[in-house]
Coordinates of C-alpha atoms in Angstrom, one line a residue:
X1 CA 203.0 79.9 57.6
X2 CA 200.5 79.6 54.9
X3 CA 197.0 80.9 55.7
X4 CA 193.9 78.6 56.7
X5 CA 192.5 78.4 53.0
X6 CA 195.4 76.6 51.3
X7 CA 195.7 72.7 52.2
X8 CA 199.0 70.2 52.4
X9 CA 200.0 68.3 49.5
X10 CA 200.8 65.0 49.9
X11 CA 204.1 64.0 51.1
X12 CA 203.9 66.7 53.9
X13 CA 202.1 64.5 56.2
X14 CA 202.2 60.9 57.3
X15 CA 201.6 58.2 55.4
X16 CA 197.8 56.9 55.3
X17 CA 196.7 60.6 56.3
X18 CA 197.2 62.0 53.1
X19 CA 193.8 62.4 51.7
X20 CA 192.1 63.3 54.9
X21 CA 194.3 66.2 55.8
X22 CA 193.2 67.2 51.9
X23 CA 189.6 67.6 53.0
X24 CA 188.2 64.7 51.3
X25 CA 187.0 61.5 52.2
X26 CA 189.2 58.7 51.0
X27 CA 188.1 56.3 48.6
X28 CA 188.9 52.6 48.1
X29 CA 191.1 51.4 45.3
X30 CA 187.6 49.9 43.1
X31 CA 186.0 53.0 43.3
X32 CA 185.1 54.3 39.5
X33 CA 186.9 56.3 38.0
X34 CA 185.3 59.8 37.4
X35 CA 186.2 62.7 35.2
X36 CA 185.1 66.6 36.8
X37 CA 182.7 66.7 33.8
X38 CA 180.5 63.9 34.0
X39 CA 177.4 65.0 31.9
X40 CA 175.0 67.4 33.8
X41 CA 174.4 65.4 36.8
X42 CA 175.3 67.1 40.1
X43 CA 178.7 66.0 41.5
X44 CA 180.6 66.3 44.6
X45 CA 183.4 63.9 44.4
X46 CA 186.1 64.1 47.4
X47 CA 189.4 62.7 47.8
X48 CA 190.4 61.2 44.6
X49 CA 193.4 59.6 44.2
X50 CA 195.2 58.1 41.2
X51 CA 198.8 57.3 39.7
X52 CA 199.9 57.3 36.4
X53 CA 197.5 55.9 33.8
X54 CA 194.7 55.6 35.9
X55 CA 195.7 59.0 37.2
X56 CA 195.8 60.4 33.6
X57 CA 192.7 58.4 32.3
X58 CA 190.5 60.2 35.4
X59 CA 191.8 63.9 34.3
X60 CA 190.8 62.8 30.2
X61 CA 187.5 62.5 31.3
X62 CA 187.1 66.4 31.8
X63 CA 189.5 67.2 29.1
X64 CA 192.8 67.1 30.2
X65 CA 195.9 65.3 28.3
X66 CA 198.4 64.4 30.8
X67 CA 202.6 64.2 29.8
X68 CA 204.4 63.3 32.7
X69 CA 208.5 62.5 32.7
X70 CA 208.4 60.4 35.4
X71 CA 205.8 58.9 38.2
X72 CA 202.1 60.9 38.0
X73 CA 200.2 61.6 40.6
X74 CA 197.2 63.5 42.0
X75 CA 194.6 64.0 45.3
X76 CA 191.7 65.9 43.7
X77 CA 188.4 67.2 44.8
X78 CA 185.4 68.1 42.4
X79 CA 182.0 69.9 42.4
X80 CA 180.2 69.9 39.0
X81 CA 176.2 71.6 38.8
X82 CA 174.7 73.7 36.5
X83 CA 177.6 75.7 34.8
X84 CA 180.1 76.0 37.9
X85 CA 183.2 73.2 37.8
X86 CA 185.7 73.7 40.8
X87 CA 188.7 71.4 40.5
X88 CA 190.9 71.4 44.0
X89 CA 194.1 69.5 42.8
X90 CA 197.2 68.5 43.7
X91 CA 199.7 66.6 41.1
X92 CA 203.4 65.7 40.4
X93 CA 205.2 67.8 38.2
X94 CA 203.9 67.3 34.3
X95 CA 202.4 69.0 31.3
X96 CA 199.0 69.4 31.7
X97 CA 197.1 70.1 28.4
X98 CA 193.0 71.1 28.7
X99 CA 191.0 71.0 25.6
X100 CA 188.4 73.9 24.9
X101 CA 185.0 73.5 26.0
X102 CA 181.9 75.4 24.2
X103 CA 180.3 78.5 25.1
X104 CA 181.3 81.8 26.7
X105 CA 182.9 80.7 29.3
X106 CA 185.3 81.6 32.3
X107 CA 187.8 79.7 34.1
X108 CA 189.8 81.5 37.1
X109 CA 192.8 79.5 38.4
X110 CA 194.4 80.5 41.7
X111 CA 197.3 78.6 42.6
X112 CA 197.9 77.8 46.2
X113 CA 201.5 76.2 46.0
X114 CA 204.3 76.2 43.7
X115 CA 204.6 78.2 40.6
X116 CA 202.9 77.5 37.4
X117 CA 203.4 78.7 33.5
X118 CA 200.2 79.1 31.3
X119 CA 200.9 78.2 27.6
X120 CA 197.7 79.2 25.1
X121 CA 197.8 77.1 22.1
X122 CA 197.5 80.3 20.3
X123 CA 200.6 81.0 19.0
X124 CA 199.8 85.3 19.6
X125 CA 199.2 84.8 23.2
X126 CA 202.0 85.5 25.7
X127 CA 202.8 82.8 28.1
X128 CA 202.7 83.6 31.4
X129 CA 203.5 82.3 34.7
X130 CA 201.5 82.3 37.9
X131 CA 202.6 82.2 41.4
X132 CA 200.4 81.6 44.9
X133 CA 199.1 85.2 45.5
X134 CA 198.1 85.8 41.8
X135 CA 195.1 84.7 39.9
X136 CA 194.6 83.6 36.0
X137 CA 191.5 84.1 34.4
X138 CA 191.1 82.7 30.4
X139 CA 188.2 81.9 28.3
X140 CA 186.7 78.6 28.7
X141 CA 186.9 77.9 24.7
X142 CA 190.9 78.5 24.3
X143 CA 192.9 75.8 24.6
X144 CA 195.8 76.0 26.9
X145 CA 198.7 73.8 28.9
X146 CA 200.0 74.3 32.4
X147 CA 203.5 73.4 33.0
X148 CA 205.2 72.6 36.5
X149 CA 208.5 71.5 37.3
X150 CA 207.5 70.9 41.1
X151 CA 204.6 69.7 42.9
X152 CA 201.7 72.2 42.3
X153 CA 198.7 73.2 44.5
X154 CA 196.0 74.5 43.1
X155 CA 191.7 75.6 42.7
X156 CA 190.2 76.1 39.1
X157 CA 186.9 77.2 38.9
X158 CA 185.3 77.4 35.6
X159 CA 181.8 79.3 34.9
X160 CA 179.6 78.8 32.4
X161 CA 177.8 82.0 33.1
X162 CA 180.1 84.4 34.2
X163 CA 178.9 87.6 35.7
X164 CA 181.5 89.6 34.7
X165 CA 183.9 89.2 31.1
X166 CA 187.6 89.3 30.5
X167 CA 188.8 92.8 29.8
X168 CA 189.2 92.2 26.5
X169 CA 186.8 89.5 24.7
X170 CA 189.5 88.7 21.5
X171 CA 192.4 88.1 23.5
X172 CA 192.5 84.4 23.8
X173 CA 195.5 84.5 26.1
X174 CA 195.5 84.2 30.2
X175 CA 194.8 87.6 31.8
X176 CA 197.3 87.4 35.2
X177 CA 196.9 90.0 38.2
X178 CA 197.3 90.0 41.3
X179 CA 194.4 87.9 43.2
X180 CA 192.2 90.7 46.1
X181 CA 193.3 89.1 48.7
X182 CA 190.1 89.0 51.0
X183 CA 187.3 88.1 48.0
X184 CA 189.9 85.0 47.1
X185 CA 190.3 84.2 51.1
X186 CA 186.5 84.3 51.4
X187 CA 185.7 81.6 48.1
X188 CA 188.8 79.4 48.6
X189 CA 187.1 79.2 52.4
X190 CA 183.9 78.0 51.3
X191 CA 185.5 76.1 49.0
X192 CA 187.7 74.4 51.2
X193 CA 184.4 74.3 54.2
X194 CA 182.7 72.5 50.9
X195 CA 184.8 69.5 50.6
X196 CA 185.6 69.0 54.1
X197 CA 182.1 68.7 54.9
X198 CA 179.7 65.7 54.5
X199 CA 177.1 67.8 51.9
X200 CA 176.6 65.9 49.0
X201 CA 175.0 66.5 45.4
X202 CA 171.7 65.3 46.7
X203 CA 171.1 67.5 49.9
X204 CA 168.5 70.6 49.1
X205 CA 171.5 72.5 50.3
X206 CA 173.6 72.1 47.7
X207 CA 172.0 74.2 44.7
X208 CA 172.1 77.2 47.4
X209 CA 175.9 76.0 48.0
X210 CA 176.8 76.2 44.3
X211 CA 175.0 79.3 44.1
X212 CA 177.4 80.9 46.7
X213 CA 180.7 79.8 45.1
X214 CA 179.4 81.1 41.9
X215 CA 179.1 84.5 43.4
X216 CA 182.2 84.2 45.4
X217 CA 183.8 83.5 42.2
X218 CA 182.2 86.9 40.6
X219 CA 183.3 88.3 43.5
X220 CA 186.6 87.6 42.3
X221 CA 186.7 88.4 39.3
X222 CA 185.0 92.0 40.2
X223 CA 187.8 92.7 42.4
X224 CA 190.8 91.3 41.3
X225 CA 190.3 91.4 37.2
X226 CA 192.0 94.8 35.9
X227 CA 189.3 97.1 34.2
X228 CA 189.6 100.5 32.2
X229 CA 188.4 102.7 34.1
X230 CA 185.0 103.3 32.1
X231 CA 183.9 99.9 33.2
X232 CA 184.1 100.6 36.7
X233 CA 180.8 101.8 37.3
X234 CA 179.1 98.6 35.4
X235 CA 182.2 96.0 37.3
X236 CA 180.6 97.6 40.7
X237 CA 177.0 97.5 39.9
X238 CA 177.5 94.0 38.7
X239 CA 178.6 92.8 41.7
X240 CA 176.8 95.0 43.7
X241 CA 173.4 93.5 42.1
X242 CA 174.8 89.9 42.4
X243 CA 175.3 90.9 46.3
X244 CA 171.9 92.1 46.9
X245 CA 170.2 89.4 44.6
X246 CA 168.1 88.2 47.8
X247 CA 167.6 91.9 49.3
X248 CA 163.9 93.3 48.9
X249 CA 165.7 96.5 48.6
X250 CA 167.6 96.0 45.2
X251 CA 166.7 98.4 42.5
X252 CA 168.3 100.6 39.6
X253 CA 167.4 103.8 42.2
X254 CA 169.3 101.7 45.4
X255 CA 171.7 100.7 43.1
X256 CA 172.5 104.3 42.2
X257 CA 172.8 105.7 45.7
X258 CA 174.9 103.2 46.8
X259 CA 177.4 103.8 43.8
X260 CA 177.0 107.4 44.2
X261 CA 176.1 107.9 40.2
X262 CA 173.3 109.6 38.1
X263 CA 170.8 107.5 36.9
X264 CA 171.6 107.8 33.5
X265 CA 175.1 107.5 33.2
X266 CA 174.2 103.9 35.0
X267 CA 171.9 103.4 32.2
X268 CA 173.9 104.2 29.6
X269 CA 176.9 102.4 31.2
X270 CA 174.8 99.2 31.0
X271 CA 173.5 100.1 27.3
X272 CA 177.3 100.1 26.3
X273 CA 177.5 96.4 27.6
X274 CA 174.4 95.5 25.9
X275 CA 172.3 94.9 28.5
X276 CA 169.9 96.9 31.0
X277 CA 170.1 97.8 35.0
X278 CA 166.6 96.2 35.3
X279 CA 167.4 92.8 33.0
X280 CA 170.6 92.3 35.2
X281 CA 168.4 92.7 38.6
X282 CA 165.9 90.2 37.2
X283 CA 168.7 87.6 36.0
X284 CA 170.3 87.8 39.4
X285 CA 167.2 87.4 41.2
X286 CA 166.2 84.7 38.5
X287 CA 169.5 82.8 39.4
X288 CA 168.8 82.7 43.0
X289 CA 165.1 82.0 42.9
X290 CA 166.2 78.9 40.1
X291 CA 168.6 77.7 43.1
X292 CA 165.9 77.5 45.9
X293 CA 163.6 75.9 43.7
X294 CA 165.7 73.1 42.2
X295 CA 166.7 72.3 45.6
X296 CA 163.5 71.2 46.8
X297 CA 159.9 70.3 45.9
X298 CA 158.1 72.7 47.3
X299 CA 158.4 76.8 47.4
X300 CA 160.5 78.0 50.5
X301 CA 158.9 78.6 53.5
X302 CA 156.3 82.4 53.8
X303 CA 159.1 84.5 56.0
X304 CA 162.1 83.3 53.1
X305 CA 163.4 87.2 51.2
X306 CA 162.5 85.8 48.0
X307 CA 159.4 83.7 48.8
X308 CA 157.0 86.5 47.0
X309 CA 158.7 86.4 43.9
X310 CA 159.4 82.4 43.5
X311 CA 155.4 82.1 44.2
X312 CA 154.2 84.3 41.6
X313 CA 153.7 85.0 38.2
X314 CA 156.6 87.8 38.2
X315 CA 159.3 84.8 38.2
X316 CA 157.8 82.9 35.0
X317 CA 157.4 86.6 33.4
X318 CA 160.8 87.1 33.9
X319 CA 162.1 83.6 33.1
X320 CA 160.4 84.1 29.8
X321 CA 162.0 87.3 29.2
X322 CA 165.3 86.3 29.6
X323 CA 165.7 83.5 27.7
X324 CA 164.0 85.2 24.6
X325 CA 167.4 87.5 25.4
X326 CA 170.8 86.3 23.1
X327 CA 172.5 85.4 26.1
X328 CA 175.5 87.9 24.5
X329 CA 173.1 90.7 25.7
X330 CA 172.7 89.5 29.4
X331 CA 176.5 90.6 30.5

């Protein structure tokens, strides 16, 4: 029995049920067509559906070339804001071609049912295949192609600002491993609680949900992404400062105890990656406060964690700090 995260595919279920049991909210047969990468509007789009052309002309519009041998077919769901994509899909077998996109980026892809192979167009990258229970992480600038022969299940999540990098930055190839199995049930929940729930790109909720699944994802990544050991200490912290981004409490010393390490070697540890304890605190509490704020018009409420720092002059100090940064110092 497959656990409460995954979802049936079509063709499982009866006919005219389809979509719903997918989690989305079915949508008529005139409904425009939209791509998972329209501009930077906010989007939540659920229960797509499409066959053949129109099926292959709604996937070009976030950079996807479609070869399919026979019939195509797909039920997607989509959430697009401010640098986090997640693309739940189901499709037909076919080649699946995605273009690169600019920056330095980080797509995770964790199938949920039926095998897939990764191809890099790189011709030095290894191709690799991925079954439920793993997880593939690649750069969001190399190009790549997933191949299935059968029906495939499966959530892509790609971050513009990833907490955490591949292991190693040149390899332009899929890094595979085996997926933690409680940080991925915990994001494909949410996920999956997303788009089977009514919230939509225009509730003040929604920057605070994006938020989550961005962290969920790092999460992810912190866990399940293999690491020489010398990067454990800065993996941990990472995540640990991403955890406690909203705790009053969070600080290089906190940090330290918790981790059980020296002060310095923390410091230099970070210093290696180019960055600073204190300047990864202030992004992560940055990120949040960013969150609360674009969700609504007015500060949160006196007795919110963060209410302090969003209402004073520490959050445009530090908001000026950082982006006078090269983002390849901030992690």
């Amino acid at each position: 029995m497959r656990s409460h995260e995954d979802f049936s595919p079509p063709g499982r279920i009866g006919q005219g049920r389809e979509i719903a049991s997918y989690g989305g909210r079915a949508r008529g047969k005139d409904s425009a067509v939209r791509g998972i990468a329209e501009g930077s509007r906010p989007i939540v789009d659920r229960g797509v559906s499409r066959r053949d052309t129109a099926a292959a002309a709604w996937l070009a519009q976030s950079g996807v070339d479609v070869r399919a041998n026979g019939a195509f077919r797909i039920v997607a769901d989509t959430l697009c804001s401010d640098g986090v994509d997640v693309l739940r899909i189901w499709h037909s077998p076919a080649r699946l071609h995605r273009t690169s996109a600019i920056g330095p980026g980080v797509r995770l892809i964790i199938p949920l049912e039926g095998a897939i192979v990764i191809q890099p167009d790189d011709p030095a990258a290894l191709e690799v295949r991925v079954a439920p229970g793993d997880i593939a992480f690649l750069h969001c600038d190399s190009p790549f192609t997933i191949v299935t022969d059968t029906p495939s299940a499966r959530t892509e999540i790609a971050l513009d600002r990833p907490l955490l990098g591949l292991v190693d930055s040149a390899d332009r190839g899929a890094v595979v491993t085996e997926a933690d199995a409680a940080s991925r049930g915990i994001l494909l929940s949410t996920v999956n609680a997303t788009f089977g729930s009514t919230l939509d790109a225009d509730s003040p909720a929604f920057p605070l949900v994006r938020a989550a699944v961005e962290q969920l994802a790092g999460a992810v990544l912190a866990t399940s992404l293999p690491r020489e050991s010398s990067e454990d200490v800065y993996t941990r912290a990472l995540a640990l400062i991403a955890a406690m981004s909203t705790d009053p409490r969070l600080s290089v010393q906190e940090i330290c105890e918790r981790l059980g390490v020296p002060k310095r070697t923390l410091q230099r540890t970070f210093a290696r990656n180019g960055t600073t304890v204190f300047d990864e605190i202030r992004r992560a509490r940055l990120t949040t406060a960013r969150a609360l704020l674009s969700g609504s018009d007015s500060p949160p409420s006196p007795e919110h964690v963060l209410s302090s720092y969003v209402r004073s002059q520490r959050l445009r100090r530090d908001l000026l700090h950082l982006e006078a940064v090269p983002a390849s110092k901030l992690g």
